[in-house]
Amino acid sequence: MKLVTAIIKPFTLDDVKSSLEQLGVLGMTVSEVQGYGRQKGHTEVYRGAEYSVDFVPKIKIEVVIDDNQVDKVLEAVVEAARTGKIGDGKVWVTSVDTVVRVRTGERGSDAL
Amino acid sequence: MKLVTAIIKPFTLDDVKSSLEQLGVLGMTVSEVQGYGRQKGHTEVYRGAEYSVDFVPKIKIEVVIDDNQVDKVLEAVVEAARTGKIGDGKVWVTSVDTVVRVRTGERGSDAL
Amino acid sequence: MKLVTAIIKPFTLDDVKSSLEQLGVLGMTVSEVQGYGRQKGHTEVYRGAEYSVDFVPKIKIEVVIDDNQVDKVLEAVVEAARTGKIGDGKVWVTSVDTVVRVRTGERGSDAL
Ligand SMILES: Nc1ncnc2c1ncn2[C@@H]1O[C@H](COP(=O)(O)OP(=O)(O)OP(=O)(O)O)[C@@H](O)[C@H]1O
Ligand SMILES: Nc1ncnc2c1ncn2[C@@H]1O[C@H](COP(=O)(O)OP(=O)(O)OP(=O)(O)O)[C@@H](O)[C@H]1O
Ligand SMILES: Nc1ncnc2c1ncn2[C@@H]1O[C@H](COP(=O)(O)OP(=O)(O)OP(=O)(O)O)[C@@H](O)[C@H]1O
Ligand SMILES: [Mg+2]
Ligand SMILES: [Mg+2]
Ligand SMILES: [Mg+2]
């Protein structure tokens, strides 16, 4: 299994979530983070305001999936999160050894 | 070493923490996240209120441990976090290359 | 590529960020977390107040970098985050399979 971590613009969350649901992704974890990208000193727009400061509010999505879903999930996230402007986001993939569903104790793909 | 990430119901945090301490786990990192599980459209109860919305407040615990502690830690988390109701939580394990204690510069198991 | 996760004292963030920039690190993600270290029952100082409670406010930094930057990044974070007092922080490194820049779809080192 793999963990896909996506840092995206907050207003794209609903679209990213819908796209993942359409792929059959059954769970995800979301948190608020502050992002810092390559454009030091440049500006990004958030809720109509320009941010020239270093850090910009972003949303982090974490989703554990089966290996064979990685390509489709990356494609879906990138498509739903892209606006074409700087600061659109970064996604990374890491390997997961084990997953457990707490309620049932199930492990592996069955626990997703 | 391994990183165990657990997404649990907030009110189980104290029990999970106590269980980990009893295993000799010496440090952990906790944050507030929003969770989304398999029950799209179903409800979960949080602080007495039913949530029919997609996202439910959850707690994320991250704990870096030695490989030989993984089984015991998973067991402890699952037992302490389980209520038997949907939304009890998800736990995943990933591999850690290196750990450093900032104060001393120690690395590896000694840094835990 | 590697993901370096650092849990540090909040007031060291600016120094850690500057040190990383000087190494040419082009992006990072920051969030607020609660930390729990080896000193159960001991105290840590935060904004002039002593915390004898278990959890202390910490900052989490996540930065995805090329393999050949790991040593320098660890050194820079440890040097900038160290005060010599307990609770200075913990840093861990995990392996990253893939990185994608959302705006361009670039992958791998080019996406950093
Ligand atoms: N190397 C990195 N490690 C961890 N997080 C990163 C990294 N680079 C970017 N991020 C996170 O992703 C967010 C979005 O990055 P961003 O889209 O600005 O990347 P970028 O490479 O600067 O691309 P662009 O040129 O399109 O702005 C950042 O605000 C930060 O939270
Ligand atoms: N695939 C996943 N990737 C990342 N986080 C997940 C995933 N599945 C669940 N989570 C997180 O774990 C939390 C708890 O999930 P939950 O216990 O509802 O899992 P479930 O598989 O739906 O099990 P149950 O049937 O017992 O509800 C979710 O709210 C979400 O934060
Ligand atoms: N094993 C661990 N897993 C996950 N996070 C940890 C772990 N140990 C510590 N942390 C996080 O790192 C923060 C800083 O830890 P801390 O510097 O107190 O480590 P320590 O080993 O107790 O070192 P010191 O003796 O210098 O206090 C903690 O508050 C917690 O957020
Ligand atoms: Mg950018
Ligand atoms: Mg569920
Ligand atoms: Mg400590």
Tab-separated table of N, CA and C in Angstrom, chain A residues 2-85:
chain	number	residue	atom	x	y	z
A	2	LYS	N	0.261	2.365	-0.378
A	2	LYS	CA	0.982	3.627	-0.483
A	2	LYS	C	0.201	4.713	0.259
A	3	LEU	N	0.961	5.672	0.773
A	3	LEU	CA	0.377	6.883	1.352
A	3	LEU	C	0.632	8.035	0.393
A	4	VAL	N	-0.439	8.620	-0.110
A	4	VAL	CA	-0.322	9.805	-0.961
A	4	VAL	C	-0.610	11.030	-0.099
A	5	THR	N	0.353	11.947	-0.056
A	5	THR	CA	0.196	13.197	0.697
A	5	THR	C	0.141	14.338	-0.301
A	6	ALA	N	-0.946	15.106	-0.261
A	6	ALA	CA	-1.105	16.214	-1.207
A	6	ALA	C	-1.250	17.518	-0.447
A	7	ILE	N	-0.466	18.522	-0.837
A	7	ILE	CA	-0.602	19.878	-0.288
A	7	ILE	C	-1.247	20.706	-1.389
A	8	ILE	N	-2.454	21.207	-1.118
A	8	ILE	CA	-3.227	21.863	-2.177
A	8	ILE	C	-3.766	23.218	-1.701
A	9	LYS	N	-4.294	23.979	-2.659
A	9	LYS	CA	-4.981	25.226	-2.319
A	9	LYS	C	-6.319	24.881	-1.673
A	10	PRO	N	-6.654	25.554	-0.569
A	10	PRO	CA	-7.857	25.186	0.180
A	10	PRO	C	-9.129	25.131	-0.651
A	11	PHE	N	-9.305	26.048	-1.584
A	11	PHE	CA	-10.586	26.089	-2.308
A	11	PHE	C	-10.734	24.947	-3.311
A	12	THR	N	-9.680	24.157	-3.507
A	12	THR	CA	-9.801	23.015	-4.422
A	12	THR	C	-10.157	21.719	-3.686
A	13	LEU	N	-10.281	21.794	-2.355
A	13	LEU	CA	-10.503	20.569	-1.579
A	13	LEU	C	-11.758	19.806	-2.020
A	14	ASP	N	-12.858	20.534	-2.219
A	14	ASP	CA	-14.097	19.832	-2.587
A	14	ASP	C	-13.937	19.067	-3.897
A	15	ASP	N	-13.292	19.696	-4.868
A	15	ASP	CA	-13.087	19.026	-6.153
A	15	ASP	C	-12.163	17.816	-6.014
A	16	VAL	N	-11.117	17.982	-5.219
A	16	VAL	CA	-10.185	16.865	-5.043
A	16	VAL	C	-10.904	15.707	-4.364
A	17	LYS	N	-11.684	16.037	-3.354
A	17	LYS	CA	-12.435	15.015	-2.627
A	17	LYS	C	-13.409	14.284	-3.563
A	18	SER	N	-14.156	15.012	-4.356
A	18	SER	CA	-15.095	14.383	-5.290
A	18	SER	C	-14.377	13.470	-6.270
A	19	SER	N	-13.254	13.931	-6.770
A	19	SER	CA	-12.506	13.113	-7.733
A	19	SER	C	-12.033	11.821	-7.090
A	20	LEU	N	-11.592	11.914	-5.845
A	20	LEU	CA	-11.116	10.707	-5.168
A	20	LEU	C	-12.279	9.751	-4.906
A	21	GLU	N	-13.415	10.294	-4.513
A	21	GLU	CA	-14.594	9.440	-4.290
A	21	GLU	C	-14.968	8.691	-5.556
A	22	GLN	N	-14.912	9.417	-6.684
A	22	GLN	CA	-15.272	8.773	-7.961
A	22	GLN	C	-14.340	7.623	-8.303
A	23	LEU	N	-13.128	7.661	-7.774
A	23	LEU	CA	-12.179	6.557	-7.982
A	23	LEU	C	-12.419	5.425	-6.996
A	24	GLY	N	-13.332	5.637	-6.046
A	24	GLY	CA	-13.594	4.609	-5.058
A	24	GLY	C	-12.704	4.699	-3.825
A	25	VAL	N	-12.012	5.813	-3.652
A	25	VAL	CA	-11.222	5.997	-2.435
A	25	VAL	C	-12.191	6.177	-1.267
A	26	LEU	N	-12.023	5.378	-0.241
A	26	LEU	CA	-13.055	5.276	0.797
A	26	LEU	C	-12.765	6.078	2.055
A	27	GLY	N	-11.542	6.559	2.194
A	27	GLY	CA	-11.244	7.354	3.370
A	27	GLY	C	-10.096	8.294	3.111
A	28	MET	N	-10.058	9.386	3.866
A	28	MET	CA	-8.913	10.289	3.757
A	28	MET	C	-8.847	11.139	5.017
A	29	THR	N	-7.707	11.748	5.221
A	29	THR	CA	-7.487	12.583	6.394
A	29	THR	C	-7.007	13.950	5.925
A	30	VAL	N	-7.622	15.002	6.464
A	30	VAL	CA	-7.382	16.364	5.994
A	30	VAL	C	-6.889	17.220	7.157
A	31	SER	N	-5.920	18.094	6.903
A	31	SER	CA	-5.508	19.033	7.948
A	31	SER	C	-5.078	20.357	7.349
A	32	GLU	N	-5.043	21.373	8.209
A	32	GLU	CA	-4.638	22.708	7.777
A	32	GLU	C	-3.149	22.880	8.021
A	33	VAL	N	-2.441	23.343	7.006
A	33	VAL	CA	-1.000	23.553	7.135
A	33	VAL	C	-0.639	24.912	6.559
A	34	GLN	N	0.596	25.295	6.787
A	34	GLN	CA	1.110	26.507	6.156
A	34	GLN	C	2.155	26.096	5.144
A	35	GLY	N	2.040	26.652	3.952
A	35	GLY	CA	2.914	26.203	2.888
A	35	GLY	C	3.927	27.246	2.485
A	36	TYR	N	5.028	26.740	2.030
A	36	TYR	CA	6.105	27.591	1.576
A	36	TYR	C	6.653	26.955	0.309
A	37	GLY	N	6.584	27.672	-0.823
A	37	GLY	CA	7.014	27.098	-2.099
A	37	GLY	C	8.251	27.789	-2.652
A	38	ARG	N	8.473	27.640	-3.949
A	38	ARG	CA	9.709	28.159	-4.552
A	38	ARG	C	9.714	29.671	-4.712
A	39	GLN	N	8.524	30.316	-4.601
A	39	GLN	CA	8.445	31.742	-4.949
A	39	GLN	C	8.681	32.645	-3.746
A	40	LYS	N	9.815	32.488	-3.093
A	40	LYS	CA	10.159	33.362	-1.967
A	40	LYS	C	10.028	34.818	-2.410
A	41	GLY	N	9.242	35.574	-1.643
A	41	GLY	CA	9.102	36.986	-1.980
A	41	GLY	C	8.014	37.236	-3.012
A	42	HIS	N	7.635	36.224	-3.766
A	42	HIS	CA	6.524	36.388	-4.711
A	42	HIS	C	5.208	36.356	-3.931
A	43	THR	N	4.124	36.547	-4.664
A	43	THR	CA	2.837	36.592	-3.982
A	43	THR	C	1.948	35.435	-4.423
A	44	GLU	N	1.058	35.044	-3.532
A	44	GLU	CA	-0.005	34.122	-3.891
A	44	GLU	C	-1.315	34.735	-3.431
A	45	VAL	N	-2.392	34.393	-4.109
A	45	VAL	CA	-3.696	34.948	-3.755
A	45	VAL	C	-4.464	33.918	-2.928
A	46	TYR	N	-5.010	34.363	-1.806
A	46	TYR	CA	-5.830	33.500	-0.949
A	46	TYR	C	-7.036	34.280	-0.485
A	47	ARG	N	-8.239	33.788	-0.766
A	47	ARG	CA	-9.486	34.501	-0.445
A	47	ARG	C	-9.445	35.959	-0.909
A	48	GLY	N	-8.971	36.149	-2.102
A	48	GLY	CA	-8.982	37.481	-2.678
A	48	GLY	C	-7.835	38.372	-2.245
A	49	ALA	N	-7.078	37.933	-1.241
A	49	ALA	CA	-5.975	38.763	-0.758
A	49	ALA	C	-4.650	38.219	-1.279
A	50	GLU	N	-3.741	39.110	-1.603
A	50	GLU	CA	-2.403	38.687	-2.029
A	50	GLU	C	-1.526	38.464	-0.809
A	51	TYR	N	-0.835	37.354	-0.790
A	51	TYR	CA	0.114	37.084	0.278
A	51	TYR	C	1.534	37.271	-0.262
A	52	SER	N	2.244	38.267	0.265
A	52	SER	CA	3.644	38.397	-0.139
A	52	SER	C	4.524	37.769	0.936
A	53	VAL	N	3.900	37.398	2.027
A	53	VAL	CA	4.649	36.756	3.100
A	53	VAL	C	5.046	35.356	2.660
A	54	ASP	N	5.933	34.768	3.411
A	54	ASP	CA	6.471	33.459	3.038
A	54	ASP	C	5.408	32.364	3.048
A	55	PHE	N	4.598	32.322	4.123
A	55	PHE	CA	3.726	31.179	4.306
A	55	PHE	C	2.303	31.466	3.858
A	56	VAL	N	1.717	30.492	3.228
A	56	VAL	CA	0.377	30.620	2.678
A	56	VAL	C	-0.462	29.453	3.200
A	57	PRO	N	-1.718	29.709	3.574
A	57	PRO	CA	-2.573	28.614	4.056
A	57	PRO	C	-2.790	27.565	2.974
A	58	LYS	N	-2.589	26.321	3.340
A	58	LYS	CA	-2.795	25.203	2.414
A	58	LYS	C	-3.546	24.096	3.147
A	59	ILE	N	-4.060	23.171	2.386
A	59	ILE	CA	-4.701	21.974	2.939
A	59	ILE	C	-3.837	20.763	2.620
A	60	LYS	N	-3.671	19.923	3.626
A	60	LYS	CA	-2.944	18.670	3.436
A	60	LYS	C	-3.948	17.512	3.438
A	61	ILE	N	-3.871	16.702	2.409
A	61	ILE	CA	-4.699	15.493	2.335
A	61	ILE	C	-3.784	14.282	2.424
A	62	GLU	N	-4.158	13.329	3.270
A	62	GLU	CA	-3.424	12.071	3.335
A	62	GLU	C	-4.385	10.949	2.999
A	63	VAL	N	-3.961	10.088	2.094
A	63	VAL	CA	-4.833	8.985	1.703
A	63	VAL	C	-4.004	7.724	1.485
A	64	VAL	N	-4.367	6.673	2.200
A	64	VAL	CA	-3.703	5.376	2.045
A	64	VAL	C	-4.493	4.555	1.043
A	65	ILE	N	-3.799	4.041	0.048
A	65	ILE	CA	-4.467	3.320	-1.049
A	65	ILE	C	-3.665	2.087	-1.438
A	66	ASP	N	-4.276	1.253	-2.247
A	66	ASP	CA	-3.559	0.117	-2.815
A	66	ASP	C	-2.573	0.591	-3.883
A	67	ASP	N	-1.511	-0.173	-4.056
A	67	ASP	CA	-0.479	0.181	-5.041
A	67	ASP	C	-1.071	0.439	-6.426
A	68	ASN	N	-2.038	-0.368	-6.806
A	68	ASN	CA	-2.552	-0.249	-8.178
A	68	ASN	C	-3.458	0.970	-8.373
A	69	GLN	N	-3.668	1.732	-7.306
A	69	GLN	CA	-4.492	2.949	-7.444
A	69	GLN	C	-3.643	4.219	-7.541
A	70	VAL	N	-2.325	4.072	-7.360
A	70	VAL	CA	-1.492	5.270	-7.245
A	70	VAL	C	-1.591	6.165	-8.480
A	71	ASP	N	-1.427	5.584	-9.657
A	71	ASP	CA	-1.420	6.425	-10.854
A	71	ASP	C	-2.730	7.190	-11.019
A	72	LYS	N	-3.813	6.476	-10.826
A	72	LYS	CA	-5.117	7.126	-10.986
A	72	LYS	C	-5.341	8.207	-9.927
A	73	VAL	N	-4.905	7.936	-8.715
A	73	VAL	CA	-5.087	8.922	-7.645
A	73	VAL	C	-4.233	10.168	-7.905
A	74	LEU	N	-3.006	9.968	-8.323
A	74	LEU	CA	-2.157	11.136	-8.626
A	74	LEU	C	-2.788	11.968	-9.742
A	75	GLU	N	-3.213	11.296	-10.772
A	75	GLU	CA	-3.845	11.991	-11.900
A	75	GLU	C	-5.065	12.789	-11.425
A	76	ALA	N	-5.891	12.140	-10.619
A	76	ALA	CA	-7.124	12.793	-10.161
A	76	ALA	C	-6.815	14.003	-9.287
A	77	VAL	N	-5.851	13.864	-8.380
A	77	VAL	CA	-5.521	14.984	-7.496
A	77	VAL	C	-4.963	16.144	-8.310
A	78	VAL	N	-4.024	15.815	-9.201
A	78	VAL	CA	-3.382	16.884	-9.975
A	78	VAL	C	-4.418	17.607	-10.830
A	79	GLU	N	-5.301	16.861	-11.442
A	79	GLU	CA	-6.297	17.499	-12.302
A	79	GLU	C	-7.260	18.376	-11.494
A	80	ALA	N	-7.684	17.872	-10.342
A	80	ALA	CA	-8.670	18.623	-9.552
A	80	ALA	C	-8.041	19.811	-8.834
A	81	ALA	N	-6.762	19.741	-8.528
A	81	ALA	CA	-6.119	20.802	-7.740
A	81	ALA	C	-5.464	21.871	-8.603
A	82	ARG	N	-5.366	21.618	-9.895
A	82	ARG	CA	-4.623	22.540	-10.761
A	82	ARG	C	-5.473	23.728	-11.188
A	83	THR	N	-4.910	24.931	-10.989
A	83	THR	CA	-5.539	26.148	-11.511
A	83	THR	C	-4.647	26.776	-12.581
A	84	GLY	N	-3.386	26.335	-12.622
A	84	GLY	CA	-2.438	26.895	-13.581
A	84	GLY	C	-1.602	28.026	-13.018
A	85	LYS	N	-1.947	28.440	-11.793
A	85	LYS	CA	-1.190	29.536	-11.147
A	85	LYS	C	-0.147	28.955	-10.195
